Coordinates of C-alpha atoms and ligand atoms in Angstrom, one line a residue:
M297 CA -220.9 150.2 -187.5
E298 CA -220.9 154.0 -187.5
I299 CA -222.9 155.5 -190.3
N300 CA -221.4 158.8 -191.5
P301 CA -223.3 161.6 -193.2
V302 CA -223.4 161.4 -196.9
K303 CA -220.4 163.2 -198.5
G304 CA -221.1 166.8 -199.2
T305 CA -224.0 167.0 -196.7
H306 CA -223.9 168.6 -193.3
D307 CA -225.9 168.7 -190.1
I308 CA -227.0 172.2 -189.1
I309 CA -227.1 172.2 -185.3
A310 CA -228.3 174.5 -182.6
D311 CA -226.6 178.0 -182.9
E312 CA -225.9 177.4 -186.6
A313 CA -229.5 176.4 -187.2
Y314 CA -230.6 179.6 -185.4
L315 CA -228.3 181.6 -187.8
Y316 CA -229.9 179.8 -190.8
T317 CA -233.4 180.6 -189.6
M318 CA -232.4 184.2 -189.0
I319 CA -231.0 184.5 -192.5
E320 CA -234.0 182.7 -194.1
N321 CA -236.5 184.8 -192.2
A322 CA -234.7 188.0 -193.1
A323 CA -234.6 187.0 -196.7
M324 CA -238.3 186.0 -196.9
G325 CA -239.3 189.2 -195.0
I326 CA -237.4 191.4 -197.4
A327 CA -238.9 189.6 -200.4
S328 CA -242.4 190.3 -198.9
L329 CA -241.6 194.0 -198.6
Y330 CA -241.4 194.0 -202.4
G331 CA -244.7 192.1 -202.8
Y332 CA -243.3 188.5 -203.3
K333 CA -245.4 185.7 -202.0
E334 CA -244.0 182.4 -200.8
I335 CA -244.1 179.3 -203.0
R336 CA -243.1 175.8 -201.9
T337 CA -242.5 173.3 -204.8
P338 CA -241.6 169.6 -204.5
I339 CA -238.0 168.6 -204.1
I340 CA -238.4 165.9 -206.8
E341 CA -239.4 166.8 -210.3
H342 CA -239.5 164.9 -213.6
T343 CA -235.9 164.9 -215.1
P344 CA -236.9 166.5 -218.4
L345 CA -237.9 169.7 -216.6
F346 CA -234.2 170.4 -215.8
L347 CA -233.0 169.2 -219.2
R348 CA -235.3 171.8 -220.9
S349 CA -234.6 174.6 -218.5
V350 CA -231.2 174.5 -216.8
G351 CA -230.1 173.0 -220.1
E352 CA -228.1 170.2 -221.6
S353 CA -224.9 172.3 -222.0
S354 CA -224.8 173.2 -218.3
D355 CA -222.5 171.4 -215.8
I356 CA -225.5 170.9 -213.6
V357 CA -227.3 168.8 -216.1
N358 CA -224.2 167.1 -217.4
K359 CA -222.5 166.1 -214.3
E360 CA -224.3 167.1 -211.1
M361 CA -227.9 165.9 -211.0
Y362 CA -229.1 163.3 -208.6
T363 CA -231.3 161.4 -211.0
F364 CA -232.9 158.1 -210.4
E365 CA -235.7 155.9 -211.6
D366 CA -238.6 155.5 -209.2
K367 CA -240.6 152.3 -208.7
G368 CA -242.9 153.3 -211.5
G369 CA -240.0 153.6 -214.0
R370 CA -240.1 157.4 -214.2
S371 CA -236.9 159.4 -214.3
I372 CA -236.9 161.7 -211.3
T373 CA -234.4 164.3 -210.3
L374 CA -233.7 166.0 -206.9
R375 CA -234.0 169.7 -207.8
P376 CA -230.5 171.2 -208.4
E377 CA -232.2 174.7 -208.1
L378 CA -235.7 176.0 -207.6
T379 CA -236.4 178.3 -210.6
A380 CA -237.4 175.5 -213.0
G381 CA -239.8 174.0 -210.4
V382 CA -241.4 177.5 -209.9
M383 CA -241.9 177.9 -213.6
R384 CA -243.4 174.3 -213.8
S385 CA -245.7 175.2 -211.0
I386 CA -246.8 178.4 -212.7
V387 CA -247.7 176.3 -215.7
S388 CA -249.2 173.3 -213.8
N389 CA -251.5 175.6 -211.8
K390 CA -252.1 178.0 -214.7
L391 CA -251.2 180.9 -212.5
Y392 CA -250.7 183.0 -215.6
A393 CA -254.3 182.5 -216.7
N394 CA -255.7 185.7 -215.2
G395 CA -253.0 187.8 -216.9
D396 CA -252.1 189.5 -213.7
F397 CA -248.4 190.1 -214.3
P398 CA -245.8 190.1 -212.9
I399 CA -246.3 186.9 -211.0
K400 CA -243.9 187.3 -208.0
F401 CA -242.7 184.4 -205.8
C402 CA -240.1 183.9 -203.2
Y403 CA -238.8 180.6 -201.8
V404 CA -236.3 178.9 -199.6
G405 CA -235.4 175.3 -199.5
P406 CA -232.8 172.5 -200.2
C407 CA -231.2 171.8 -203.5
F408 CA -228.9 168.9 -204.6
R409 CA -225.9 168.9 -206.9
Y410 CA -223.3 166.2 -207.2
E411 CA -220.3 168.6 -207.0
R412 CA -216.9 168.2 -205.5
P413 CA -217.4 169.4 -201.9
Q414 CA -215.1 172.3 -200.8
A415 CA -215.5 175.6 -198.9
G416 CA -219.0 176.9 -199.6
R417 CA -219.8 173.9 -201.9
Y418 CA -222.1 171.2 -200.7
R419 CA -224.1 168.4 -202.3
Q420 CA -227.1 169.4 -200.3
F421 CA -227.5 173.1 -199.7
N422 CA -230.2 175.7 -199.3
Q423 CA -231.2 178.5 -201.6
F424 CA -233.3 181.5 -201.0
G425 CA -234.6 183.1 -204.2
V426 CA -237.2 185.2 -206.0
E427 CA -238.8 185.0 -209.4
A428 CA -240.8 187.7 -211.2
V429 CA -242.5 186.6 -214.3
G430 CA -244.4 188.7 -216.9
A431 CA -244.5 192.4 -217.5
P432 CA -240.7 192.7 -218.2
S433 CA -239.2 196.0 -217.3
V434 CA -235.8 197.5 -216.5
Y435 CA -237.3 198.4 -213.1
Q436 CA -238.3 194.7 -212.5
D437 CA -234.7 193.6 -213.3
A438 CA -233.4 196.3 -210.9
E439 CA -235.9 195.3 -208.2
V440 CA -234.7 191.7 -208.1
I441 CA -231.1 192.8 -207.9
A442 CA -232.0 195.2 -205.2
I443 CA -233.6 192.5 -203.1
G444 CA -230.4 190.5 -202.9
H445 CA -228.5 193.6 -202.1
R446 CA -230.9 194.6 -199.3
L447 CA -230.6 191.1 -197.8
L448 CA -226.8 191.4 -197.7
N449 CA -227.0 194.8 -196.1
T450 CA -229.5 193.6 -193.6
L451 CA -227.1 190.8 -192.7
G452 CA -224.4 193.4 -192.1
L453 CA -222.5 192.5 -195.2
D454 CA -221.8 195.8 -196.9
N455 CA -218.4 194.7 -198.2
V456 CA -220.0 193.3 -201.3
K457 CA -219.5 193.7 -205.0
V458 CA -222.5 193.4 -207.4
L459 CA -221.2 192.2 -210.8
I460 CA -223.5 192.7 -213.8
N461 CA -223.4 191.8 -217.5
S462 CA -225.8 191.3 -220.4
L463 CA -226.0 188.2 -222.4
G464 CA -227.9 190.3 -225.0
D465 CA -230.9 189.4 -227.2
E466 CA -231.0 186.3 -229.4
E467 CA -229.2 188.0 -232.4
S468 CA -226.4 189.4 -230.2
R469 CA -225.9 186.1 -228.5
K470 CA -225.8 184.2 -231.8
A471 CA -223.1 186.5 -233.2
Y472 CA -221.1 186.3 -229.9
K473 CA -221.3 182.5 -229.8
E474 CA -219.9 182.4 -233.4
A475 CA -217.0 184.7 -232.4
L476 CA -216.3 182.6 -229.4
R477 CA -216.4 179.4 -231.5
E478 CA -213.9 180.9 -233.9
Y479 CA -211.5 182.1 -231.1
F480 CA -211.6 178.9 -229.0
S481 CA -211.3 176.6 -232.0
K482 CA -207.7 177.9 -232.3
H483 CA -206.9 177.0 -228.6
I484 CA -209.1 174.0 -227.9
D485 CA -206.3 171.4 -228.3
K486 CA -204.8 172.8 -225.1
M487 CA -208.0 173.1 -223.1
C488 CA -209.8 170.7 -220.7
P489 CA -212.1 167.9 -221.9
D490 CA -215.1 169.8 -220.5
C491 CA -214.3 172.9 -222.6
K492 CA -213.9 170.6 -225.7
R493 CA -217.5 169.5 -225.1
R494 CA -218.6 173.1 -224.3
L495 CA -217.2 174.3 -227.6
E496 CA -219.6 171.9 -229.4
V497 CA -222.7 172.5 -227.3
N498 CA -222.4 176.1 -226.0
P499 CA -219.2 178.0 -226.2
L500 CA -220.5 180.6 -223.7
R501 CA -220.0 177.9 -221.0
I502 CA -216.2 178.0 -221.6
L503 CA -216.2 181.5 -220.0
D504 CA -217.1 179.8 -216.7
C505 CA -214.2 177.3 -216.8
K506 CA -212.1 177.4 -213.6
V507 CA -209.1 175.4 -214.9
P508 CA -206.2 177.9 -214.5
E509 CA -204.7 177.3 -218.0
D510 CA -208.1 177.8 -219.6
V511 CA -208.8 180.9 -217.5
E512 CA -205.7 182.4 -219.2
I513 CA -207.1 181.6 -222.7
V514 CA -210.5 183.0 -221.7
K515 CA -208.9 186.3 -220.7
N516 CA -208.3 187.2 -224.4
A517 CA -211.6 185.9 -225.7
P518 CA -213.9 188.2 -227.5
K519 CA -216.1 190.3 -225.1
M520 CA -219.8 190.1 -225.1
T521 CA -220.1 193.9 -224.9
D522 CA -218.6 194.1 -228.4
Y523 CA -221.5 192.0 -229.7
L524 CA -224.4 193.5 -227.9
S525 CA -227.1 195.3 -229.9
Q526 CA -227.6 199.0 -229.2
E527 CA -230.9 198.0 -227.5
S528 CA -229.3 195.5 -225.2
K529 CA -226.5 198.0 -224.3
A530 CA -229.1 200.7 -223.5
Y531 CA -231.1 198.2 -221.4
L532 CA -228.0 197.2 -219.3
R533 CA -227.1 200.9 -218.9
T534 CA -230.6 201.7 -217.7
V535 CA -230.7 198.9 -215.1
I536 CA -227.3 200.1 -213.8
S537 CA -228.5 203.6 -213.5
I538 CA -231.7 202.6 -211.7
L539 CA -229.7 200.6 -209.2
K540 CA -227.4 203.6 -208.7
S541 CA -230.5 205.8 -207.9
V542 CA -231.1 203.5 -204.9
G543 CA -227.5 203.6 -203.9
I544 CA -226.4 200.3 -205.4
E545 CA -223.1 200.4 -207.2
T546 CA -222.5 197.7 -209.9
E547 CA -219.4 196.6 -211.7
V548 CA -219.7 195.3 -215.3
D549 CA -218.0 192.0 -215.7
T550 CA -218.0 191.0 -219.4
N551 CA -217.1 187.4 -218.6
L552 CA -220.1 186.9 -216.3
V553 CA -222.3 184.3 -218.1
R554 CA -223.7 182.2 -215.2
G555 CA -223.8 178.4 -215.3
L556 CA -227.4 177.9 -216.4
D557 CA -228.6 177.9 -220.0
Y558 CA -231.9 179.7 -219.5
Y559 CA -230.4 183.2 -219.0
T560 CA -230.8 185.9 -221.6
G561 CA -230.3 189.6 -221.2
V562 CA -229.1 191.0 -217.8
V563 CA -227.2 188.6 -215.5
F564 CA -225.7 189.4 -212.1
E565 CA -223.8 188.0 -209.1
Y566 CA -222.9 189.2 -205.6
H567 CA -219.4 188.6 -204.3
F568 CA -218.1 189.3 -200.8
A569 CA -214.8 191.3 -201.0
K570 CA -211.7 189.4 -199.9
V571 CA -211.2 189.6 -196.1
E572 CA -208.2 188.1 -194.3
G573 CA -209.1 184.8 -192.5
V574 CA -212.4 184.4 -194.5
D575 CA -212.4 181.7 -197.1
N576 CA -213.4 182.7 -200.6
V577 CA -216.7 180.7 -201.0
G578 CA -217.5 182.0 -204.5
A579 CA -220.6 184.0 -205.4
L580 CA -223.1 184.5 -202.5
G581 CA -225.9 184.6 -205.1
G582 CA -226.8 185.5 -208.6
G583 CA -229.4 185.4 -211.2
G584 CA -230.6 187.0 -214.3
H585 CA -233.3 187.6 -216.9
Y586 CA -234.8 184.7 -218.8
A587 CA -236.9 185.4 -221.9
N588 CA -238.0 181.8 -222.9
L589 CA -238.0 179.7 -219.7
L590 CA -241.7 179.7 -219.0
A591 CA -242.4 178.8 -222.7
E592 CA -239.8 176.1 -222.6
V593 CA -241.6 174.3 -219.8
G594 CA -244.9 174.6 -221.6
G595 CA -246.3 178.0 -220.5
P596 CA -246.9 181.2 -222.5
K597 CA -244.0 183.2 -223.7
E598 CA -243.6 185.5 -220.7
E599 CA -240.2 186.8 -219.7
G600 CA -238.9 186.7 -216.2
I601 CA -236.1 187.6 -213.9
G602 CA -234.8 185.6 -210.9
L603 CA -232.3 185.6 -208.1
A604 CA -230.9 182.7 -206.0
M605 CA -228.7 183.0 -202.9
G606 CA -226.9 180.3 -201.1
V607 CA -227.9 180.1 -197.4
E608 CA -224.7 178.1 -196.5
R609 CA -222.5 180.8 -198.0
L610 CA -224.4 183.6 -196.4
A611 CA -224.2 181.9 -193.0
Y612 CA -220.5 181.3 -193.4
I613 CA -219.8 184.9 -194.2
V614 CA -222.1 186.3 -191.4
K615 CA -220.4 183.9 -188.9
S616 CA -216.9 184.9 -190.1
T617 CA -217.5 188.6 -189.9
L618 CA -219.5 188.8 -186.7
N619 CA -217.7 189.8 -183.5
P620 CA -216.5 186.4 -182.3
N621 CA -217.6 187.3 -178.8
T622 CA -221.2 187.4 -179.9
K623 CA -222.6 184.0 -178.9
I624 CA -226.2 183.0 -179.5
G625 CA -227.7 182.0 -176.2
A626 CA -230.2 182.9 -173.5
D627 CA -231.0 186.5 -172.9
V628 CA -231.5 185.8 -169.2
Y629 CA -230.9 183.0 -166.8
L630 CA -233.2 183.0 -163.8
M631 CA -231.3 181.7 -160.7
G632 CA -233.2 179.9 -158.0
M633 CA -231.5 178.8 -154.8
T634 CA -234.6 177.8 -152.9
D635 CA -237.9 176.0 -153.9
D636 CA -239.9 179.2 -153.3
I637 CA -237.8 181.2 -155.7
I638 CA -237.9 178.5 -158.3
E639 CA -241.7 178.5 -158.0
Q640 CA -241.7 182.3 -158.6
N641 CA -239.1 182.1 -161.3
F642 CA -241.2 179.6 -163.3
V643 CA -244.0 182.2 -163.5
L644 CA -241.5 185.0 -164.2
A645 CA -239.9 182.9 -167.0
D646 CA -243.3 182.3 -168.5
M647 CA -244.1 186.1 -168.5
L648 CA -240.6 187.0 -170.0
R649 CA -240.9 184.3 -172.8
G650 CA -244.3 185.7 -173.6
N651 CA -242.6 189.1 -174.1
G652 CA -240.0 187.6 -176.5
F653 CA -237.0 186.9 -174.2
I654 CA -235.0 183.7 -174.5
V655 CA -235.1 182.4 -170.9
E656 CA -233.3 179.5 -169.1
M657 CA -233.7 178.6 -165.5
N658 CA -232.9 175.8 -163.0
Y659 CA -235.5 173.4 -161.7
A660 CA -233.4 171.8 -159.0
T661 CA -232.0 174.0 -156.2
K662 CA -228.3 174.7 -156.6
S663 CA -225.6 176.9 -155.1
L664 CA -225.1 180.4 -156.6
G665 CA -221.7 179.3 -157.9
A666 CA -223.1 176.3 -159.7
L667 CA -225.8 178.5 -161.2
F668 CA -223.3 181.0 -162.6
K669 CA -221.5 178.1 -164.3
A670 CA -224.8 176.9 -165.8
A671 CA -225.6 180.4 -167.0
N672 CA -222.2 180.6 -168.6
R673 CA -222.7 177.3 -170.4
K674 CA -226.0 178.7 -171.8
N675 CA -224.2 181.8 -173.0
A676 CA -226.7 183.9 -171.0
K677 CA -226.3 187.7 -171.2
F678 CA -228.0 188.5 -167.9
A679 CA -228.7 186.6 -164.7
I680 CA -231.7 187.3 -162.5
I681 CA -230.9 186.6 -158.9
V682 CA -233.5 186.7 -156.2
G683 CA -232.3 186.7 -152.6
E684 CA -234.6 186.1 -149.6
D685 CA -234.9 189.9 -148.9
E686 CA -235.6 190.7 -152.6
F687 CA -238.2 187.9 -152.8
N688 CA -240.2 189.5 -149.9
K689 CA -239.9 193.0 -151.5
K690 CA -240.9 191.8 -154.9
E691 CA -237.6 192.8 -156.4
V692 CA -234.9 191.1 -158.4
S693 CA -231.2 191.8 -159.1
V694 CA -230.3 191.8 -162.8
K695 CA -226.6 191.1 -163.4
N696 CA -224.9 191.8 -166.7
L697 CA -222.7 188.7 -166.9
K698 CA -220.1 190.4 -169.0
S699 CA -219.6 193.7 -167.1
Q700 CA -220.6 192.1 -163.8
E701 CA -222.8 195.2 -163.2
Q702 CA -225.8 194.5 -161.0
T703 CA -229.0 196.5 -160.8
L704 CA -232.0 196.1 -158.4
V705 CA -235.3 196.1 -160.4
K706 CA -238.9 196.0 -159.2
L707 CA -240.7 192.9 -160.6
E708 CA -243.3 195.1 -162.2
D709 CA -240.6 197.1 -164.2
L710 CA -238.5 194.0 -165.1
D711 CA -239.9 193.6 -168.7
N712 CA -239.1 197.2 -169.7
V713 CA -235.7 197.4 -167.9
L714 CA -234.6 194.1 -169.4
H715 CA -235.6 195.3 -172.9
S716 CA -233.4 198.4 -172.7
M717 CA -230.5 196.5 -171.0
L718 CA -230.5 193.9 -173.8
N719 CA -230.7 196.5 -176.6
K720 CA -227.7 198.3 -175.1
Y721 CA -225.9 195.0 -174.6
Y722 CA -226.2 194.0 -178.3
A723 CA -225.4 197.5 -179.5
D724 CA -222.2 197.6 -177.5
E725 CA -221.3 194.0 -178.4
N726 CA -221.6 194.3 -182.1
P727 CA -222.2 197.4 -184.2
V728 CA -223.1 195.0 -187.0
D729 CA -226.8 194.1 -186.9
T730 CA -227.0 190.6 -185.4
G731 CA -230.7 190.3 -186.4
K732 CA -231.6 190.4 -182.7
E733 CA -234.1 193.2 -183.4
E734 CA -235.7 191.2 -186.2
Q735 CA -236.6 188.2 -184.2
Ligands
AMP876 P1 -226.9 179.0 -209.1 O1 -228.2 178.4 -208.9 O2 -225.8 178.1 -209.6 O3 -227.0 180.3 -209.8 O4 -226.4 179.4 -207.6 C1 -226.9 180.4 -206.8 C2 -226.3 180.4 -205.5 O5 -226.5 179.2 -204.8 C3 -224.8 180.5 -205.5 O6 -224.4 181.8 -205.6 C4 -224.4 179.9 -204.2 O7 -224.5 180.9 -203.2 C5 -225.4 178.8 -204.0 N1 -224.9 177.5 -204.4 C6 -224.8 177.0 -205.6 N2 -224.3 175.8 -205.6 C7 -223.9 175.5 -204.3 C8 -223.3 174.4 -203.6 N3 -223.0 173.3 -204.3 N4 -223.2 174.5 -202.3 C9 -223.5 175.6 -201.6 N5 -224.1 176.7 -202.2 C10 -224.3 176.7 -203.6

């Protein structure tokens, strides 16, 4: 009997895995430019960690967690996100003890949510994220938002909107929740069962509802901006203007509340603008400020700000917007028609790989025609062909497999010549950065 993958999971194979690695490396590299160090926390945590942090009013805790009892009778949950685990780790390892704030971490890894699978929504997916805890500052908030923006730019996605809002301080939020309760009480009979529950537990969550009839009702709900204290308004304005100073335009979205309970103050999301033929996969990432999260998991009362981006969604958008002719494959295919040439090619391949080229070659002698077919199957950009005469003269022919142009190159110059040929090839192929330079 064939065993299928679990619903909502997917295998990431070959070229796609390469794209994931490229995105993850770019993300972690960018975070390190801002001084974030990597943290790897367990995939399983005690369930109460998520109840206390992500929160009992969130959809994640209510409907989406993979929770089970282990053989020791403990309630264990596969992490639905990484922030809570990072906070738990800061507390477990007393990383706050030396008072050196902010503590800055970046991460990448799998998360699990029992959601209805659809475009950009999986039950196992990967998140990249950063957290900065302690020493709160408008600059710190802006820095985290800028990291996500820089990643999108690096991936060639400049068609992106940064939505921003403030959930205000505790007082503002209390007043706003009251106003929402009053407004939604008048409409709740017509709203979905989830919203009925949300009204009881946390009316802010109703603003997230995707049911079309409810979205209409939400449109006329009171706006957070009308309930923000002067201080919270000024804070949001300052973060917006700091972002502007580094060229990042934001758009205030007063209904942006995010789906997790721990956010307070500034919240944000990145959305890819609509493009024909590209599915709307929802937010590429988002995050926000959290005043009480570390304290809620047993640490000192230090504020923080975090960001999480979905690697699956980034990979989908990068793939959909890349020049479709750009195929990941070998940089060069070394063609050997005789045993002598194969012997020389083996050494040449070793040298080229040492210099960072992706190299494929044949080990059994074949005709030139068969070798061109093989190079094609490997998506090779260039072929290196060595004839009897060239072999004796220590030369090779480098053939651009797209333009069919062929150049005679001395073996000693091959590395340099190939570098410039490949750079030109990728620049011509795709004005968008394919990440080739970052490898
Ligand atoms: P969140 O932790 O809910 O703030 O989500 C942060 C980012 O993770 C989202 O913007 C998505 O890019 C990604 N994400 C969240 N849930 C899923 C999912 N079920 N499948 C794929 N990506 C997801």
